[in-house]
PDB file of C-alpha atoms in Angstrom:
ATOM      1  CA  UNK I  39      67.098  69.775 146.336  1.00 54.00           C
ATOM      2  CA  UNK I  40      64.388  67.234 145.620  1.00 59.00           C
ATOM      3  CA  UNK I  41      62.708  67.318 142.238  1.00 60.00           C
ATOM      4  CA  UNK I  42      59.107  66.327 141.812  1.00 57.00           C
ATOM      5  CA  UNK I  43      57.752  64.719 138.684  1.00 56.00           C
ATOM      6  CA  UNK I  44      55.075  66.827 137.070  1.00 60.00           C
ATOM      7  CA  UNK I  45      51.523  65.654 137.615  1.00 64.00           C
ATOM      8  CA  UNK I  46      50.282  63.890 134.472  1.00 65.00           C
ATOM      9  CA  UNK I  47      47.785  65.871 132.446  1.00 73.00           C
ATOM     10  CA  UNK I  48      44.698  63.737 132.033  1.00 78.00           C
ATOM     11  CA  UNK I  49      43.277  62.906 128.631  1.00 84.00           C
ATOM     12  CA  UNK I  50      39.683  64.006 129.221  1.00 87.00           C
ATOM     13  CA  UNK I  51      37.111  61.876 127.423  1.00 91.00           C
ATOM     14  CA  UNK I  52      33.617  63.362 127.374  1.00 93.00           C
ATOM     15  CA  UNK I  53      30.699  60.968 127.676  1.00 96.00           C
ATOM     16  CA  UNK I  54      27.996  62.405 125.455  1.00 96.00           C
ATOM     17  CA  UNK I  55      24.409  62.549 126.713  1.00 96.00           C
ATOM     18  CA  UNK I  56      23.228  60.103 124.033  1.00 97.00           C
ATOM     19  CA  UNK I  57      25.825  57.517 125.117  1.00 97.00           C
ATOM     20  CA  UNK I  58      24.913  58.024 128.779  1.00 98.00           C
ATOM     21  CA  UNK I  59      21.226  57.423 128.012  1.00 98.00           C
ATOM     22  CA  UNK I  60      22.020  54.365 125.872  1.00 98.00           C
ATOM     23  CA  UNK I  61      24.245  52.947 128.624  1.00 98.00           C
ATOM     24  CA  UNK I  62      21.545  53.528 131.239  1.00 98.00           C
ATOM     25  CA  UNK I  63      18.986  51.763 129.058  1.00 98.00           C
ATOM     26  CA  UNK I  64      21.419  48.860 128.570  1.00 98.00           C
ATOM     27  CA  UNK I  65      21.610  48.415 132.341  1.00 98.00           C
ATOM     28  CA  UNK I  66      17.810  48.671 132.612  1.00 98.00           C
ATOM     29  CA  UNK I  67      17.561  45.855 130.039  1.00 98.00           C
ATOM     30  CA  UNK I  68      19.990  43.723 132.060  1.00 98.00           C
ATOM     31  CA  UNK I  69      17.907  44.258 135.184  1.00 98.00           C
ATOM     32  CA  UNK I  70      14.731  43.305 133.313  1.00 98.00           C
ATOM     33  CA  UNK I  71      16.405  40.191 131.894  1.00 98.00           C
ATOM     34  CA  UNK I  72      17.525  39.062 135.356  1.00 96.00           C
ATOM     35  CA  UNK I  73      14.218  37.322 136.098  1.00 95.00           C
ATOM     36  CA  UNK I  74      15.705  35.319 138.997  1.00 96.00           C
ATOM     37  CA  UNK I  75      16.417  38.503 140.978  1.00 97.00           C
ATOM     38  CA  UNK I  76      14.149  41.562 141.123  1.00 97.00           C
ATOM     39  CA  UNK I  77      15.241  44.805 142.752  1.00 98.00           C
ATOM     40  CA  UNK I  78      12.930  46.792 145.008  1.00 98.00           C
ATOM     41  CA  UNK I  79      14.984  49.994 144.958  1.00 98.00           C
ATOM     42  CA  UNK I  80      17.676  51.715 142.965  1.00 98.00           C
ATOM     43  CA  UNK I  81      20.257  53.313 145.286  1.00 98.00           C
ATOM     44  CA  UNK I  82      22.269  56.143 143.731  1.00 97.00           C
ATOM     45  CA  UNK I  83      25.761  56.505 145.190  1.00 96.00           C
ATOM     46  CA  UNK I  84      26.690  60.160 145.618  1.00 91.00           C
ATOM     47  CA  UNK I  85      28.152  61.873 143.904  1.00 89.00           C
ATOM     48  CA  UNK I  86      28.733  60.172 140.549  1.00 93.00           C
ATOM     49  CA  UNK I  87      25.919  57.638 140.831  1.00 96.00           C
ATOM     50  CA  UNK I  88      23.084  60.037 141.607  1.00 96.00           C
ATOM     51  CA  UNK I  89      22.291  61.044 138.022  1.00 97.00           C
ATOM     52  CA  UNK I  90      22.648  57.489 136.630  1.00 98.00           C
ATOM     53  CA  UNK I  91      20.533  56.261 139.547  1.00 98.00           C
ATOM     54  CA  UNK I  92      17.800  58.764 138.744  1.00 98.00           C
ATOM     55  CA  UNK I  93      17.780  57.831 135.065  1.00 98.00           C
ATOM     56  CA  UNK I  94      17.801  54.114 135.897  1.00 98.00           C
ATOM     57  CA  UNK I  95      14.930  54.647 138.333  1.00 98.00           C
ATOM     58  CA  UNK I  96      12.877  56.224 135.563  1.00 98.00           C
ATOM     59  CA  UNK I  97      13.891  53.572 133.019  1.00 98.00           C
ATOM     60  CA  UNK I  98      12.909  50.690 135.311  1.00 98.00           C
ATOM     61  CA  UNK I  99      10.027  52.269 137.212  1.00 98.00           C
ATOM     62  CA  UNK I 100      11.765  51.388 140.482  1.00 98.00           C
ATOM     63  CA  UNK I 101      11.846  53.934 143.299  1.00 98.00           C
ATOM     64  CA  UNK I 102      15.211  55.511 144.099  1.00 97.00           C
ATOM     65  CA  UNK I 103      17.081  56.033 147.332  1.00 96.00           C
ATOM     66  CA  UNK I 104      20.515  57.592 147.721  1.00 94.00           C
ATOM     67  CA  UNK I 105      23.656  57.335 149.808  1.00 94.00           C
ATOM     68  CA  UNK I 106      26.152  60.194 149.690  1.00 87.00           C
ATOM     69  CA  UNK I 107      29.458  58.355 149.906  1.00 78.00           C
ATOM     70  CA  UNK I 108      31.445  61.272 148.479  1.00 74.00           C
ATOM     71  CA  UNK I 109      30.510  63.668 151.293  1.00 67.00           C
ATOM     72  CA  UNK I 110      31.905  61.407 154.024  1.00 73.00           C
ATOM     73  CA  UNK I 111      29.102  62.725 156.244  1.00 69.00           C
ATOM     74  CA  UNK I 112      27.988  59.785 158.443  1.00 64.00           C
ATOM     75  CA  UNK I 113      24.330  60.869 158.564  1.00 64.00           C
ATOM     76  CA  UNK I 114      24.181  60.726 154.779  1.00 72.00           C
ATOM     77  CA  UNK I 115      26.362  57.675 154.148  1.00 73.00           C
ATOM     78  CA  UNK I 116      27.378  55.271 156.932  1.00 80.00           C
ATOM     79  CA  UNK I 117      24.174  55.761 158.943  1.00 86.00           C
ATOM     80  CA  UNK I 118      22.031  55.255 155.851  1.00 91.00           C
ATOM     81  CA  UNK I 119      23.927  52.094 154.958  1.00 94.00           C
ATOM     82  CA  UNK I 120      23.003  50.661 158.367  1.00 94.00           C
ATOM     83  CA  UNK I 121      19.333  51.407 157.634  1.00 95.00           C
ATOM     84  CA  UNK I 122      19.620  49.823 154.192  1.00 97.00           C
ATOM     85  CA  UNK I 123      21.293  46.747 155.680  1.00 97.00           C
ATOM     86  CA  UNK I 124      18.296  46.332 157.986  1.00 96.00           C
ATOM     87  CA  UNK I 125      15.963  46.593 154.989  1.00 97.00           C
ATOM     88  CA  UNK I 126      17.813  43.778 153.188  1.00 97.00           C
ATOM     89  CA  UNK I 127      17.480  41.586 156.260  1.00 92.00           C
ATOM     90  CA  UNK I 128      13.732  42.086 155.865  1.00 93.00           C
ATOM     91  CA  UNK I 129      13.825  40.979 152.224  1.00 96.00           C
ATOM     92  CA  UNK I 130      14.295  44.289 150.383  1.00 98.00           C
ATOM     93  CA  UNK I 131      16.550  44.000 147.327  1.00 98.00           C
ATOM     94  CA  UNK I 132      18.795  46.912 146.390  1.00 98.00           C
ATOM     95  CA  UNK I 133      20.768  47.840 143.282  1.00 98.00           C
ATOM     96  CA  UNK I 134      23.509  50.347 144.077  1.00 98.00           C
ATOM     97  CA  UNK I 135      24.406  52.515 141.084  1.00 98.00           C
ATOM     98  CA  UNK I 136      27.608  54.442 140.380  1.00 97.00           C
ATOM     99  CA  UNK I 137      29.104  56.010 137.292  1.00 97.00           C
ATOM    100  CA  UNK I 138      32.295  53.956 137.182  1.00 95.00           C
ATOM    101  CA  UNK I 139      33.836  51.000 138.975  1.00 96.00           C
ATOM    102  CA  UNK I 140      37.413  52.171 138.670  1.00 91.00           C
ATOM    103  CA  UNK I 141      39.577  51.051 141.585  1.00 89.00           C
ATOM    104  CA  UNK I 142      36.710  49.349 143.435  1.00 93.00           C
ATOM    105  CA  UNK I 143      37.193  51.516 146.537  1.00 92.00           C
ATOM    106  CA  UNK I 144      33.618  52.839 146.673  1.00 93.00           C
ATOM    107  CA  UNK I 145      31.998  49.462 146.078  1.00 96.00           C
ATOM    108  CA  UNK I 146      34.330  47.774 148.579  1.00 96.00           C
ATOM    109  CA  UNK I 147      33.443  50.390 151.220  1.00 93.00           C
ATOM    110  CA  UNK I 148      29.701  49.993 150.657  1.00 95.00           C
ATOM    111  CA  UNK I 149      29.844  46.191 150.633  1.00 97.00           C
ATOM    112  CA  UNK I 150      31.876  46.153 153.853  1.00 95.00           C
ATOM    113  CA  UNK I 151      29.607  48.687 155.579  1.00 94.00           C
ATOM    114  CA  UNK I 152      26.512  46.711 154.614  1.00 97.00           C
ATOM    115  CA  UNK I 153      28.040  43.389 155.701  1.00 97.00           C
ATOM    116  CA  UNK I 154      29.217  44.891 158.997  1.00 96.00           C
ATOM    117  CA  UNK I 155      25.661  46.111 159.600  1.00 96.00           C
ATOM    118  CA  UNK I 156      24.249  42.621 159.025  1.00 97.00           C
ATOM    119  CA  UNK I 157      22.925  43.003 155.489  1.00 97.00           C
ATOM    120  CA  UNK I 158      21.725  40.016 153.518  1.00 98.00           C
ATOM    121  CA  UNK I 159      24.333  40.388 150.780  1.00 98.00           C
ATOM    122  CA  UNK I 160      22.282  38.199 148.424  1.00 98.00           C
ATOM    123  CA  UNK I 161      19.832  41.127 148.368  1.00 98.00           C
ATOM    124  CA  UNK I 162      22.493  43.595 147.178  1.00 98.00           C
ATOM    125  CA  UNK I 163      23.699  44.160 143.624  1.00 98.00           C
ATOM    126  CA  UNK I 164      25.844  46.802 141.934  1.00 98.00           C
ATOM    127  CA  UNK I 165      25.566  48.498 138.560  1.00 98.00           C
ATOM    128  CA  UNK I 166      27.948  50.948 136.884  1.00 98.00           C
ATOM    129  CA  UNK I 167      27.999  52.657 133.532  1.00 98.00           C
ATOM    130  CA  UNK I 168      31.680  51.719 133.122  1.00 97.00           C
ATOM    131  CA  UNK I 169      33.369  48.704 134.695  1.00 97.00           C
ATOM    132  CA  UNK I 170      37.148  48.427 134.917  1.00 95.00           C
ATOM    133  CA  UNK I 171      38.257  44.802 134.536  1.00 96.00           C
ATOM    134  CA  UNK I 172      41.284  45.445 136.761  1.00 93.00           C
ATOM    135  CA  UNK I 173      39.165  46.766 139.635  1.00 94.00           C
ATOM    136  CA  UNK I 174      39.380  44.866 142.891  1.00 94.00           C
ATOM    137  CA  UNK I 175      35.564  44.625 142.926  1.00 97.00           C
ATOM    138  CA  UNK I 176      33.077  43.153 140.475  1.00 97.00           C
ATOM    139  CA  UNK I 177      29.699  44.577 139.548  1.00 98.00           C
ATOM    140  CA  UNK I 178      26.567  42.699 138.523  1.00 98.00           C
ATOM    141  CA  UNK I 179      25.435  45.020 135.720  1.00 98.00           C
ATOM    142  CA  UNK I 180      27.414  47.372 133.494  1.00 98.00           C
ATOM    143  CA  UNK I 181      27.157  49.064 130.115  1.00 98.00           C
ATOM    144  CA  UNK I 182      30.803  49.433 129.088  1.00 97.00           C
ATOM    145  CA  UNK I 183      33.920  47.585 130.171  1.00 97.00           C
ATOM    146  CA  UNK I 184      37.471  48.974 130.076  1.00 95.00           C
ATOM    147  CA  UNK I 185      40.919  47.844 131.138  1.00 94.00           C
ATOM    148  CA  UNK I 186      42.603  50.631 133.142  1.00 87.00           C
ATOM    149  CA  UNK I 187      45.958  48.959 132.555  1.00 86.00           C
ATOM    150  CA  UNK I 188      45.509  50.000 128.907  1.00 89.00           C
ATOM    151  CA  UNK I 189      42.936  52.809 128.831  1.00 86.00           C
ATOM    152  CA  UNK I 190      44.041  55.745 131.009  1.00 83.00           C
ATOM    153  CA  UNK I 191      41.585  58.412 129.820  1.00 86.00           C
ATOM    154  CA  UNK I 192      39.560  60.322 132.411  1.00 87.00           C
ATOM    155  CA  UNK I 193      35.850  60.132 131.683  1.00 91.00           C
ATOM    156  CA  UNK I 194      33.825  63.324 131.944  1.00 93.00           C
ATOM    157  CA  UNK I 195      30.170  62.446 132.405  1.00 94.00           C
ATOM    158  CA  UNK I 196      27.449  64.900 131.314  1.00 94.00           C
ATOM    159  CA  UNK I 197      26.841  66.153 134.872  1.00 92.00           C
ATOM    160  CA  UNK I 198      30.582  66.816 135.313  1.00 89.00           C
ATOM    161  CA  UNK I 199      30.839  68.720 132.026  1.00 86.00           C
ATOM    162  CA  UNK I 200      29.352  71.808 133.701  1.00 88.00           C
ATOM    163  CA  UNK I 201      32.281  72.008 136.161  1.00 82.00           C
ATOM    164  CA  UNK I 202      35.224  74.290 135.421  1.00 83.00           C
ATOM    165  CA  UNK I 203      37.872  72.379 133.439  1.00 82.00           C
ATOM    166  CA  UNK I 204      40.414  72.995 136.221  1.00 85.00           C
ATOM    167  CA  UNK I 205      38.112  71.226 138.671  1.00 84.00           C
ATOM    168  CA  UNK I 206      37.791  68.179 136.415  1.00 80.00           C
ATOM    169  CA  UNK I 207      41.571  68.035 135.964  1.00 78.00           C
ATOM    170  CA  UNK I 208      42.070  68.317 139.754  1.00 82.00           C
ATOM    171  CA  UNK I 209      39.642  65.428 140.300  1.00 78.00           C
ATOM    172  CA  UNK I 210      41.557  63.319 137.793  1.00 76.00           C
ATOM    173  CA  UNK I 211      44.960  64.214 139.228  1.00 77.00           C
ATOM    174  CA  UNK I 212      43.796  63.266 142.722  1.00 75.00           C
ATOM    175  CA  UNK I 213      44.205  59.657 141.605  1.00 67.00           C
ATOM    176  CA  UNK I 214      47.347  59.735 139.436  1.00 63.00           C
ATOM    177  CA  UNK I 215      47.719  55.947 139.206  1.00 64.00           C
ATOM    178  CA  UNK I 216      44.596  55.880 137.020  1.00 62.00           C
ATOM    179  CA  UNK I 217      46.220  58.257 134.538  1.00 61.00           C
ATOM    180  CA  UNK I 218      49.324  56.256 133.738  1.00 56.00           C
TER     181      UNK I 218
END
């Protein structure tokens, strides 16, 4: 009989609204300070980047677009990335926003999809509230930096705090290597 190790219970770390707002404003300041590169649009990455994208859009005055990566629905993700790639080829600059750069999977997917569609990658930047230094991908703007090799807590952002606790734990346990 094969025994299975129990799934680790995540240490849930709530991100308070005040910290979220402060982190969003920190990214807005970084964008404003980057005088050599000016974005035309904020692009919220669904699901976790939609709320930060909206707040960053308001903080910067830049219009917001969105791509729903989490749904895996081509009409709302891959197809839109092709359209955005065409826009960059015409000179439009985009800042893609997500809540956390953890493994780098989301950012890697978006970068590859844009490049495959012929995007001008010099017109694309990424911003996250939290950046993991051990991620396979780098971001251009971030508010907090962590090292997942050391810090295994599961962040619960304000928009996730309304979900049932079991749902948050299931989301965390879906990626057990992040929990230690």
